[in-house]
Amino acid sequence: MAVMERCCCCSVRTGALIFGALALIGSILAIGRDIKDIMKTEDEYMSNEDLQSVITGLEIDMTVTQMRTFLTTAEFTNIADLLLSIAMVIVSGLLIFGVHKGIAKFVLPILFLIPIDFLIRFIFVCVHSINLGFLHPMSLTLNLACSIGMVFDIFIWLCIFSHWQQIKDEVDGKDDNEMRRV
């Protein structure tokens, strides 16, 4: 199977280490943010009048029912993001260790988690589009952010997969890579 040798301006090994470190830092920050948001939403329940004043204050074209649905969806999104971030901390640590030591089985878990992350982002896009409407400004903004993350997921997965393939081929003693250096 063909693998990439380079990821942008560096080797796929370096790219995998960089992605692993960024994912680790980002996931730790996301855990803190999600815990704060989950604790805040449990303490605060807004009345319909309060929600209407927020909607008019922000000049958002939403009904109170849409806003309440959006806030409920945001709670579930925070819970899913918290679980995904906890898994990403563990898997990113394994990735960094596996790339550093050249052990393919430690790189493998992130190759399963990135597609799960992609799927969860796709579900978020669908849920926001169904609840608010695809062309609603808030839905467009959230969907754009999720879609950009999905595109990054693809490129990150390809880089890490290529390095996993290289490590695996080195261990097996095979070098039948069609895209090897000349």
mmCIF file of C-alpha atoms in Angstrom:
data_model
loop_
_atom_site.group_PDB
_atom_site.id
_atom_site.type_symbol
_atom_site.label_atom_id
_atom_site.label_comp_id
_atom_site.label_asym_id
_atom_site.label_seq_id
_atom_site.Cartn_x
_atom_site.Cartn_y
_atom_site.Cartn_z
ATOM 1 C CA MET A 1 0.000 0.000 0.000
ATOM 2 C CA ALA A 2 1.242 3.470 -0.851
ATOM 3 C CA VAL A 3 2.110 5.710 2.065
ATOM 4 C CA MET A 4 3.115 9.347 2.356
ATOM 5 C CA GLU A 5 6.751 10.082 3.087
ATOM 6 C CA ARG A 6 6.252 13.722 4.028
ATOM 7 C CA CYS A 7 3.548 15.656 5.828
ATOM 8 C CA CYS A 8 3.717 19.262 4.619
ATOM 9 C CA CYS A 9 7.308 20.315 5.317
ATOM 10 C CA CYS A 10 8.395 17.495 7.627
ATOM 11 C CA SER A 11 8.521 13.723 7.789
ATOM 12 C CA VAL A 12 5.394 11.810 8.749
ATOM 13 C CA ARG A 13 7.150 10.798 11.969
ATOM 14 C CA THR A 14 7.607 14.434 12.946
ATOM 15 C CA GLY A 15 4.080 15.232 11.773
ATOM 16 C CA ALA A 16 2.668 12.424 13.925
ATOM 17 C CA LEU A 17 4.611 13.707 16.953
ATOM 18 C CA ILE A 18 3.382 17.257 16.355
ATOM 19 C CA PHE A 19 -0.229 16.131 15.893
ATOM 20 C CA GLY A 20 0.027 13.961 19.001
ATOM 21 C CA ALA A 21 1.375 16.827 21.109
ATOM 22 C CA LEU A 22 -1.246 19.275 19.800
ATOM 23 C CA ALA A 23 -4.035 16.747 20.371
ATOM 24 C CA LEU A 24 -2.788 16.102 23.909
ATOM 25 C CA ILE A 25 -2.660 19.802 24.797
ATOM 26 C CA GLY A 26 -5.964 20.566 23.063
ATOM 27 C CA SER A 27 -7.716 17.656 24.748
ATOM 28 C CA ILE A 28 -6.525 18.676 28.205
ATOM 29 C CA LEU A 29 -7.805 22.202 27.586
ATOM 30 C CA ALA A 30 -11.083 20.827 26.196
ATOM 31 C CA ILE A 31 -11.599 18.670 29.300
ATOM 32 C CA GLY A 32 -11.339 21.747 31.519
ATOM 33 C CA ARG A 33 -13.690 23.762 29.286
ATOM 34 C CA ASP A 34 -16.237 20.944 29.044
ATOM 35 C CA ILE A 35 -16.273 20.311 32.792
ATOM 36 C CA LYS A 36 -16.776 24.043 33.400
ATOM 37 C CA ASP A 37 -19.602 24.182 30.836
ATOM 38 C CA ILE A 38 -21.315 21.053 32.186
ATOM 39 C CA MET A 39 -21.173 22.363 35.759
ATOM 40 C CA LYS A 40 -22.462 25.767 34.640
ATOM 41 C CA THR A 41 -25.411 24.376 32.670
ATOM 42 C CA GLU A 42 -26.539 22.205 35.590
ATOM 43 C CA ASP A 43 -26.696 25.235 37.895
ATOM 44 C CA GLU A 44 -28.446 27.596 35.522
ATOM 45 C CA TYR A 45 -31.940 27.048 34.209
ATOM 46 C CA MET A 46 -33.254 30.088 32.374
ATOM 47 C CA SER A 47 -36.895 31.022 32.256
ATOM 48 C CA ASN A 48 -38.555 31.757 28.924
ATOM 49 C CA GLU A 49 -38.422 35.492 29.674
ATOM 50 C CA ASP A 50 -34.680 35.313 30.353
ATOM 51 C CA LEU A 51 -34.116 33.389 27.137
ATOM 52 C CA GLN A 52 -36.146 35.936 25.183
ATOM 53 C CA SER A 53 -34.052 38.784 26.613
ATOM 54 C CA VAL A 54 -30.853 36.952 25.614
ATOM 55 C CA ILE A 55 -32.200 36.386 22.098
ATOM 56 C CA THR A 56 -33.170 40.046 21.661
ATOM 57 C CA GLY A 57 -29.937 41.251 23.280
ATOM 58 C CA LEU A 58 -27.812 39.190 20.900
ATOM 59 C CA GLU A 59 -30.110 40.001 17.968
ATOM 60 C CA ILE A 60 -30.408 36.336 16.999
ATOM 61 C CA ASP A 61 -33.246 35.217 14.755
ATOM 62 C CA MET A 62 -34.486 32.364 16.995
ATOM 63 C CA THR A 63 -37.569 31.434 18.923
ATOM 64 C CA VAL A 64 -37.428 30.569 22.606
ATOM 65 C CA THR A 65 -38.149 26.931 21.729
ATOM 66 C CA GLN A 66 -35.249 26.854 19.254
ATOM 67 C CA MET A 67 -32.947 28.417 21.849
ATOM 68 C CA ARG A 68 -34.000 25.909 24.504
ATOM 69 C CA THR A 69 -33.434 23.042 22.030
ATOM 70 C CA PHE A 70 -30.054 24.496 21.122
ATOM 71 C CA LEU A 71 -29.014 24.722 24.789
ATOM 72 C CA THR A 72 -30.152 21.148 25.423
ATOM 73 C CA THR A 73 -28.196 19.983 22.389
ATOM 74 C CA ALA A 74 -25.178 21.946 23.638
ATOM 75 C CA GLU A 75 -25.310 20.031 26.938
ATOM 76 C CA PHE A 76 -25.175 16.687 25.119
ATOM 77 C CA THR A 77 -22.464 18.024 22.823
ATOM 78 C CA ASN A 78 -20.381 18.979 25.868
ATOM 79 C CA ILE A 79 -20.782 15.506 27.363
ATOM 80 C CA ALA A 80 -19.788 13.810 24.097
ATOM 81 C CA ASP A 81 -16.842 16.194 23.701
ATOM 82 C CA LEU A 82 -15.728 15.493 27.283
ATOM 83 C CA LEU A 83 -15.715 11.732 26.698
ATOM 84 C CA LEU A 84 -13.943 12.151 23.372
ATOM 85 C CA SER A 85 -11.346 14.470 24.943
ATOM 86 C CA ILE A 86 -10.608 12.006 27.748
ATOM 87 C CA ALA A 87 -10.095 9.254 25.179
ATOM 88 C CA MET A 88 -7.943 11.590 23.074
ATOM 89 C CA VAL A 89 -5.646 12.363 26.033
ATOM 90 C CA ILE A 90 -5.000 8.649 26.522
ATOM 91 C CA VAL A 91 -4.631 7.857 22.834
ATOM 92 C CA SER A 92 -2.432 10.900 22.143
ATOM 93 C CA GLY A 93 -0.099 9.839 24.921
ATOM 94 C CA LEU A 94 0.079 6.379 23.371
ATOM 95 C CA LEU A 95 0.732 7.943 19.958
ATOM 96 C CA ILE A 96 3.626 10.050 21.230
ATOM 97 C CA PHE A 97 5.140 7.060 23.031
ATOM 98 C CA GLY A 98 4.629 4.742 20.049
ATOM 99 C CA VAL A 99 6.134 7.165 17.541
ATOM 100 C CA HIS A 100 9.066 7.953 19.823
ATOM 101 C CA LYS A 101 9.866 4.287 20.486
ATOM 102 C CA GLY A 102 8.852 3.033 17.022
ATOM 103 C CA ILE A 103 6.175 0.640 18.319
ATOM 104 C CA ALA A 104 3.300 0.294 15.842
ATOM 105 C CA LYS A 105 0.718 -1.103 18.283
ATOM 106 C CA PHE A 106 0.818 2.117 20.342
ATOM 107 C CA VAL A 107 0.071 4.183 17.222
ATOM 108 C CA LEU A 108 -2.913 2.024 16.270
ATOM 109 C CA PRO A 109 -5.499 3.317 18.827
ATOM 110 C CA ILE A 110 -5.517 6.828 17.391
ATOM 111 C CA LEU A 111 -6.196 5.367 13.950
ATOM 112 C CA PHE A 112 -9.516 4.138 15.394
ATOM 113 C CA LEU A 113 -10.295 7.254 17.447
ATOM 114 C CA ILE A 114 -9.885 9.778 14.620
ATOM 115 C CA PRO A 115 -12.668 8.193 12.508
ATOM 116 C CA ILE A 116 -14.874 8.124 15.619
ATOM 117 C CA ASP A 117 -14.124 11.830 16.102
ATOM 118 C CA PHE A 118 -15.012 12.419 12.437
ATOM 119 C CA LEU A 119 -18.316 10.573 12.879
ATOM 120 C CA ILE A 120 -19.218 12.499 16.039
ATOM 121 C CA ARG A 121 -18.498 15.809 14.295
ATOM 122 C CA PHE A 122 -20.711 14.703 11.388
ATOM 123 C CA ILE A 123 -23.502 13.850 13.842
ATOM 124 C CA PHE A 124 -23.119 17.322 15.420
ATOM 125 C CA VAL A 125 -23.483 18.897 11.953
ATOM 126 C CA CYS A 126 -26.651 16.886 11.314
ATOM 127 C CA VAL A 127 -28.156 17.671 14.725
ATOM 128 C CA HIS A 128 -27.504 21.411 14.433
ATOM 129 C CA SER A 129 -28.909 21.428 10.905
ATOM 130 C CA ILE A 130 -32.051 19.578 11.972
ATOM 131 C CA ASN A 131 -32.663 21.680 15.087
ATOM 132 C CA LEU A 132 -31.969 25.125 13.664
ATOM 133 C CA GLY A 133 -32.186 24.640 9.934
ATOM 134 C CA PHE A 134 -29.184 24.297 7.648
ATOM 135 C CA LEU A 135 -29.111 27.958 6.584
ATOM 136 C CA HIS A 136 -29.589 29.451 10.044
ATOM 137 C CA PRO A 137 -26.569 31.706 10.830
ATOM 138 C CA MET A 138 -25.764 29.929 14.105
ATOM 139 C CA SER A 139 -26.078 26.535 12.427
ATOM 140 C CA LEU A 140 -23.840 27.641 9.558
ATOM 141 C CA THR A 141 -21.168 28.859 11.969
ATOM 142 C CA LEU A 142 -21.176 25.679 14.055
ATOM 143 C CA ASN A 143 -21.315 23.458 10.966
ATOM 144 C CA LEU A 144 -18.400 25.318 9.385
ATOM 145 C CA ALA A 145 -16.286 24.804 12.506
ATOM 146 C CA CYS A 146 -17.160 21.093 12.626
ATOM 147 C CA SER A 147 -16.505 20.688 8.896
ATOM 148 C CA ILE A 148 -13.075 22.288 9.146
ATOM 149 C CA GLY A 149 -12.276 19.880 11.981
ATOM 150 C CA MET A 150 -13.463 16.974 9.823
ATOM 151 C CA VAL A 151 -11.123 17.999 6.989
ATOM 152 C CA PHE A 152 -8.221 18.228 9.441
ATOM 153 C CA ASP A 153 -9.152 14.787 10.792
ATOM 154 C CA ILE A 154 -8.683 13.300 7.325
ATOM 155 C CA PHE A 155 -5.221 14.769 6.812
ATOM 156 C CA ILE A 156 -4.085 13.934 10.343
ATOM 157 C CA TRP A 157 -5.313 10.360 9.933
ATOM 158 C CA LEU A 158 -3.426 9.998 6.633
ATOM 159 C CA CYS A 159 -0.207 11.280 8.193
ATOM 160 C CA ILE A 160 -0.442 9.012 11.233
ATOM 161 C CA PHE A 161 -1.514 6.033 9.126
ATOM 162 C CA SER A 162 1.486 6.542 6.849
ATOM 163 C CA HIS A 163 3.846 6.558 9.813
ATOM 164 C CA TRP A 164 2.136 3.512 11.312
ATOM 165 C CA GLN A 165 2.601 1.741 7.981
ATOM 166 C CA GLN A 166 6.284 2.708 7.931
ATOM 167 C CA ILE A 167 6.833 1.397 11.464
ATOM 168 C CA LYS A 168 4.952 -1.803 10.641
ATOM 169 C CA ASP A 169 6.949 -2.334 7.451
ATOM 170 C CA GLU A 170 10.246 -1.783 9.286
ATOM 171 C CA VAL A 171 9.321 -4.423 11.848
ATOM 172 C CA ASP A 172 8.142 -6.868 9.159
ATOM 173 C CA GLY A 173 11.266 -6.212 7.104
ATOM 174 C CA LYS A 174 9.215 -5.275 4.058
ATOM 175 C CA ASP A 175 9.956 -2.225 1.991
ATOM 176 C CA ASP A 176 7.574 -2.593 -0.923
ATOM 177 C CA ASN A 177 6.507 1.016 -0.659
ATOM 178 C CA GLU A 178 5.768 2.447 -4.081
ATOM 179 C CA MET A 179 6.414 5.993 -2.901
ATOM 180 C CA ARG A 180 9.791 5.472 -1.236
ATOM 181 C CA ARG A 181 12.623 7.923 -1.679
ATOM 182 C CA VAL A 182 14.700 7.521 -4.800
#
